[in-house]
Short mmCIF file of N, CA and C in Angstrom, two decimals:
data_model
loop_
_atom_site.label_atom_id
_atom_site.label_comp_id
_atom_site.label_asym_id
_atom_site.label_seq_id
_atom_site.Cartn_x
_atom_site.Cartn_y
_atom_site.Cartn_z
N MET A 1 0.81 -1.18 0.00
CA MET A 1 0.00 0.00 0.00
C MET A 1 0.87 1.26 0.00
N ALA A 2 1.98 1.23 0.72
CA ALA A 2 2.88 2.36 0.74
C ALA A 2 3.47 2.59 -0.65
N GLU A 3 3.70 1.49 -1.40
CA GLU A 3 4.22 1.63 -2.76
C GLU A 3 3.21 2.33 -3.67
N ILE A 4 1.96 2.02 -3.49
CA ILE A 4 0.94 2.65 -4.32
C ILE A 4 0.88 4.14 -4.01
N LEU A 5 0.94 4.48 -2.74
CA LEU A 5 0.89 5.89 -2.38
C LEU A 5 2.10 6.64 -2.91
N SER A 6 3.29 6.02 -2.81
CA SER A 6 4.47 6.72 -3.28
C SER A 6 4.45 6.88 -4.80
N SER A 7 3.96 5.87 -5.54
CA SER A 7 3.89 6.02 -7.00
C SER A 7 2.84 7.06 -7.38
N ASP A 8 1.75 7.09 -6.63
CA ASP A 8 0.74 8.12 -6.89
C ASP A 8 1.30 9.51 -6.63
N LEU A 9 2.07 9.65 -5.56
CA LEU A 9 2.66 10.94 -5.26
C LEU A 9 3.67 11.35 -6.32
N ASP A 10 4.43 10.36 -6.81
CA ASP A 10 5.38 10.67 -7.87
C ASP A 10 4.65 11.16 -9.13
N GLU A 11 3.54 10.51 -9.44
CA GLU A 11 2.77 10.95 -10.60
C GLU A 11 2.22 12.36 -10.38
N ILE A 12 1.71 12.58 -9.19
CA ILE A 12 1.16 13.90 -8.89
C ILE A 12 2.26 14.96 -8.96
N PHE A 13 3.39 14.68 -8.33
CA PHE A 13 4.47 15.65 -8.35
C PHE A 13 5.07 15.79 -9.74
N GLY A 14 5.11 14.71 -10.48
CA GLY A 14 5.62 14.78 -11.85
C GLY A 14 4.75 15.68 -12.70
N LEU A 15 3.44 15.53 -12.58
CA LEU A 15 2.52 16.38 -13.33
C LEU A 15 2.62 17.82 -12.86
N THR A 16 2.77 17.99 -11.56
CA THR A 16 2.87 19.33 -11.02
C THR A 16 4.12 20.02 -11.53
N VAL A 17 5.23 19.33 -11.52
CA VAL A 17 6.49 19.91 -11.97
C VAL A 17 6.41 20.24 -13.46
N SER A 18 5.85 19.34 -14.27
CA SER A 18 5.76 19.63 -15.69
C SER A 18 4.80 20.80 -15.94
N PHE A 19 3.75 20.91 -15.15
CA PHE A 19 2.83 22.03 -15.29
C PHE A 19 3.51 23.34 -14.91
N ILE A 20 4.31 23.32 -13.86
CA ILE A 20 5.02 24.52 -13.43
C ILE A 20 6.05 24.92 -14.48
N ARG A 21 6.66 23.97 -15.11
CA ARG A 21 7.65 24.29 -16.13
C ARG A 21 7.01 24.94 -17.36
N MET A 22 5.79 24.58 -17.68
CA MET A 22 5.12 25.14 -18.84
C MET A 22 4.55 26.53 -18.53
N ALA A 23 4.14 26.76 -17.31
CA ALA A 23 3.44 27.99 -16.96
C ALA A 23 4.30 29.26 -17.03
N PRO A 24 5.55 29.25 -16.63
CA PRO A 24 6.28 30.52 -16.57
C PRO A 24 6.37 31.27 -17.89
N SER A 25 6.39 30.59 -19.02
CA SER A 25 6.51 31.33 -20.27
C SER A 25 5.29 32.23 -20.50
N SER A 26 4.09 31.68 -20.37
CA SER A 26 2.90 32.52 -20.56
C SER A 26 2.69 33.44 -19.36
N GLU A 27 3.02 32.95 -18.18
CA GLU A 27 2.87 33.78 -16.99
C GLU A 27 3.88 34.93 -17.02
N LEU A 28 5.08 34.67 -17.48
CA LEU A 28 6.10 35.70 -17.58
C LEU A 28 5.69 36.79 -18.56
N ILE A 29 5.13 36.38 -19.68
CA ILE A 29 4.68 37.35 -20.67
C ILE A 29 3.55 38.20 -20.10
N SER A 30 2.60 37.56 -19.43
CA SER A 30 1.48 38.34 -18.87
C SER A 30 1.95 39.27 -17.77
N ARG A 31 2.93 38.85 -16.98
CA ARG A 31 3.47 39.74 -15.95
C ARG A 31 4.18 40.95 -16.57
N LYS A 32 4.93 40.72 -17.65
CA LYS A 32 5.61 41.83 -18.32
C LYS A 32 4.60 42.80 -18.92
N ILE A 33 3.55 42.27 -19.52
CA ILE A 33 2.50 43.14 -20.07
C ILE A 33 1.85 43.93 -18.96
N PHE A 34 1.53 43.28 -17.85
CA PHE A 34 0.90 43.96 -16.72
C PHE A 34 1.81 45.05 -16.17
N LYS A 35 3.08 44.75 -16.02
CA LYS A 35 4.02 45.76 -15.51
C LYS A 35 4.17 46.92 -16.48
N GLY A 36 4.15 46.64 -17.77
CA GLY A 36 4.23 47.70 -18.77
C GLY A 36 3.02 48.61 -18.73
N ILE A 37 1.83 48.02 -18.62
CA ILE A 37 0.60 48.82 -18.54
C ILE A 37 0.60 49.63 -17.26
N LEU A 38 1.01 49.03 -16.16
CA LEU A 38 1.06 49.75 -14.89
C LEU A 38 2.05 50.91 -14.97
N ALA A 39 3.19 50.69 -15.59
CA ALA A 39 4.18 51.77 -15.74
C ALA A 39 3.62 52.91 -16.60
N LEU A 40 2.94 52.58 -17.69
CA LEU A 40 2.34 53.61 -18.53
C LEU A 40 1.27 54.41 -17.77
N GLU A 41 0.48 53.73 -16.96
CA GLU A 41 -0.53 54.42 -16.17
C GLU A 41 0.12 55.37 -15.16
N LEU A 42 1.17 54.91 -14.52
CA LEU A 42 1.87 55.77 -13.56
C LEU A 42 2.49 56.99 -14.23
N VAL A 43 3.07 56.80 -15.40
CA VAL A 43 3.63 57.93 -16.15
C VAL A 43 2.52 58.90 -16.54
N GLY A 44 1.39 58.38 -16.98
CA GLY A 44 0.26 59.23 -17.35
C GLY A 44 -0.30 60.02 -16.18
N ILE A 45 -0.45 59.36 -15.05
CA ILE A 45 -0.96 60.04 -13.86
C ILE A 45 0.01 61.11 -13.38
N THR A 46 1.30 60.78 -13.39
CA THR A 46 2.32 61.75 -12.98
C THR A 46 2.34 62.95 -13.93
N GLY A 47 2.26 62.68 -15.23
CA GLY A 47 2.24 63.77 -16.21
C GLY A 47 1.01 64.65 -16.05
N ALA A 48 -0.14 64.03 -15.81
CA ALA A 48 -1.37 64.81 -15.62
C ALA A 48 -1.27 65.67 -14.36
N PHE A 49 -0.67 65.11 -13.31
CA PHE A 49 -0.52 65.89 -12.08
C PHE A 49 0.36 67.11 -12.31
N PHE A 50 1.51 66.92 -12.96
CA PHE A 50 2.42 68.05 -13.19
C PHE A 50 1.81 69.08 -14.15
N LEU A 51 1.07 68.62 -15.15
CA LEU A 51 0.40 69.54 -16.06
C LEU A 51 -0.65 70.36 -15.31
N PHE A 52 -1.46 69.69 -14.49
CA PHE A 52 -2.48 70.40 -13.71
C PHE A 52 -1.82 71.38 -12.75
N ASN A 53 -0.76 70.97 -12.09
CA ASN A 53 -0.06 71.84 -11.14
C ASN A 53 0.51 73.08 -11.85
N LYS A 54 1.09 72.88 -13.02
CA LYS A 54 1.65 74.00 -13.78
C LYS A 54 0.55 74.96 -14.21
N MET A 55 -0.58 74.42 -14.68
CA MET A 55 -1.68 75.28 -15.09
C MET A 55 -2.32 75.97 -13.89
N ASN A 56 -2.30 75.32 -12.75
CA ASN A 56 -2.92 75.88 -11.56
C ASN A 56 -2.09 77.02 -10.97
N THR A 57 -0.79 77.04 -11.24
CA THR A 57 0.08 78.05 -10.63
C THR A 57 0.53 79.15 -11.60
N SER A 58 0.32 78.97 -12.90
CA SER A 58 0.84 79.94 -13.85
C SER A 58 -0.23 80.36 -14.86
N GLN A 59 -0.63 81.62 -14.77
CA GLN A 59 -1.61 82.14 -15.72
C GLN A 59 -1.00 82.25 -17.12
N ASP A 60 0.28 82.54 -17.20
CA ASP A 60 0.96 82.60 -18.50
C ASP A 60 0.95 81.23 -19.19
N PHE A 61 1.16 80.19 -18.40
CA PHE A 61 1.12 78.84 -18.97
C PHE A 61 -0.29 78.51 -19.46
N ARG A 62 -1.31 78.95 -18.72
CA ARG A 62 -2.69 78.73 -19.16
C ARG A 62 -2.94 79.47 -20.48
N HIS A 63 -2.36 80.65 -20.62
CA HIS A 63 -2.51 81.41 -21.87
C HIS A 63 -1.86 80.65 -23.04
N THR A 64 -0.69 80.09 -22.79
CA THR A 64 -0.02 79.27 -23.81
C THR A 64 -0.87 78.06 -24.16
N MET A 65 -1.45 77.43 -23.14
CA MET A 65 -2.30 76.26 -23.38
C MET A 65 -3.56 76.64 -24.16
N SER A 66 -4.07 77.85 -23.93
CA SER A 66 -5.28 78.27 -24.66
C SER A 66 -4.99 78.42 -26.15
N LYS A 67 -3.76 78.74 -26.51
CA LYS A 67 -3.39 78.86 -27.92
C LYS A 67 -3.07 77.51 -28.54
N ARG A 68 -2.35 76.67 -27.82
CA ARG A 68 -1.89 75.39 -28.38
C ARG A 68 -2.88 74.25 -28.19
N PHE A 69 -3.40 74.10 -26.98
CA PHE A 69 -4.28 72.98 -26.65
C PHE A 69 -5.51 73.48 -25.89
N PRO A 70 -6.44 74.13 -26.58
CA PRO A 70 -7.59 74.69 -25.88
C PRO A 70 -8.47 73.63 -25.20
N PHE A 71 -8.52 72.42 -25.75
CA PHE A 71 -9.34 71.38 -25.14
C PHE A 71 -8.80 70.96 -23.78
N ILE A 72 -7.48 70.97 -23.60
CA ILE A 72 -6.89 70.63 -22.29
C ILE A 72 -7.19 71.73 -21.29
N LEU A 73 -7.13 72.98 -21.73
CA LEU A 73 -7.47 74.09 -20.84
C LEU A 73 -8.94 74.02 -20.43
N GLU A 74 -9.79 73.61 -21.35
CA GLU A 74 -11.21 73.47 -21.03
C GLU A 74 -11.43 72.39 -19.96
N VAL A 75 -10.68 71.31 -20.05
CA VAL A 75 -10.76 70.26 -19.01
C VAL A 75 -10.30 70.82 -17.67
N TYR A 76 -9.27 71.64 -17.69
CA TYR A 76 -8.78 72.27 -16.45
C TYR A 76 -9.87 73.14 -15.83
N TYR A 77 -10.48 73.99 -16.65
CA TYR A 77 -11.54 74.87 -16.14
C TYR A 77 -12.72 74.05 -15.60
N LYS A 78 -13.13 73.03 -16.34
CA LYS A 78 -14.27 72.21 -15.92
C LYS A 78 -13.96 71.48 -14.62
N SER A 79 -12.76 70.96 -14.48
CA SER A 79 -12.42 70.24 -13.25
C SER A 79 -12.43 71.16 -12.04
N ASN A 80 -11.98 72.39 -12.23
CA ASN A 80 -12.05 73.36 -11.14
C ASN A 80 -13.49 73.74 -10.81
N GLU A 81 -14.32 73.88 -11.84
CA GLU A 81 -15.72 74.20 -11.59
C GLU A 81 -16.43 73.05 -10.88
N TRP A 82 -16.10 71.81 -11.25
CA TRP A 82 -16.69 70.66 -10.56
C TRP A 82 -16.25 70.61 -9.10
N ALA A 83 -15.04 71.11 -8.84
CA ALA A 83 -14.53 71.13 -7.47
C ALA A 83 -15.06 72.33 -6.68
N GLY A 84 -15.81 73.20 -7.35
CA GLY A 84 -16.39 74.35 -6.66
C GLY A 84 -15.56 75.61 -6.73
N LEU A 85 -14.54 75.63 -7.56
CA LEU A 85 -13.70 76.83 -7.73
C LEU A 85 -14.13 77.55 -9.01
N TYR A 86 -14.88 78.61 -8.84
CA TYR A 86 -15.40 79.36 -9.98
C TYR A 86 -14.62 80.65 -10.16
N GLY A 87 -14.64 81.19 -11.39
CA GLY A 87 -14.06 82.49 -11.65
C GLY A 87 -12.68 82.47 -12.27
N ILE A 88 -12.04 81.34 -12.36
CA ILE A 88 -10.69 81.28 -12.93
C ILE A 88 -10.74 81.61 -14.41
N ARG A 89 -11.69 81.03 -15.12
CA ARG A 89 -11.83 81.28 -16.56
C ARG A 89 -12.08 82.76 -16.84
N GLU A 90 -12.99 83.35 -16.07
CA GLU A 90 -13.32 84.76 -16.27
C GLU A 90 -12.14 85.67 -15.95
N HIS A 91 -11.44 85.34 -14.88
CA HIS A 91 -10.26 86.14 -14.50
C HIS A 91 -9.19 86.07 -15.59
N ASP A 92 -8.97 84.86 -16.14
CA ASP A 92 -7.99 84.70 -17.22
C ASP A 92 -8.40 85.51 -18.45
N GLN A 93 -9.66 85.41 -18.84
CA GLN A 93 -10.12 86.12 -20.03
C GLN A 93 -10.01 87.63 -19.87
N GLU A 94 -10.32 88.13 -18.69
CA GLU A 94 -10.18 89.57 -18.44
C GLU A 94 -8.73 90.01 -18.58
N LYS A 95 -7.82 89.24 -17.99
CA LYS A 95 -6.40 89.61 -18.04
C LYS A 95 -5.87 89.53 -19.48
N TRP A 96 -6.27 88.50 -20.22
CA TRP A 96 -5.77 88.34 -21.58
C TRP A 96 -6.33 89.43 -22.50
N LEU A 97 -7.58 89.83 -22.27
CA LEU A 97 -8.15 90.91 -23.07
C LEU A 97 -7.50 92.25 -22.75
N SER A 98 -7.14 92.46 -21.49
CA SER A 98 -6.47 93.73 -21.12
C SER A 98 -5.06 93.80 -21.70
N ARG A 99 -4.43 92.66 -21.92
CA ARG A 99 -3.10 92.65 -22.55
C ARG A 99 -3.18 93.09 -23.99
N LYS A 100 -4.23 92.66 -24.69
CA LYS A 100 -4.37 92.99 -26.10
C LYS A 100 -4.61 94.47 -26.30
N ASN A 101 -5.31 95.11 -25.36
CA ASN A 101 -5.66 96.54 -25.51
C ASN A 101 -4.56 97.41 -25.04
#
């Protein structure tokens, strides 16, 4: 009976070892893809934070953004309005119009 158990365990461990040997190739690829996506998300979040911070602290930068990327500036204004901070858009437009005159 002990022989039967040991042969059964060998078969189980043999199958387990062969399964483990096959898994790392696909598992390794999926881990690399996951890490790559996670890294891209972190870069994107960090970039968005620094862009928002720069626009939040510099009216001149917002003016540059209004010329080059008006849709990004619109997202900035909307996010501030959703947060309850009103008047930034109007203040910017007043200052930019006074510069032209």
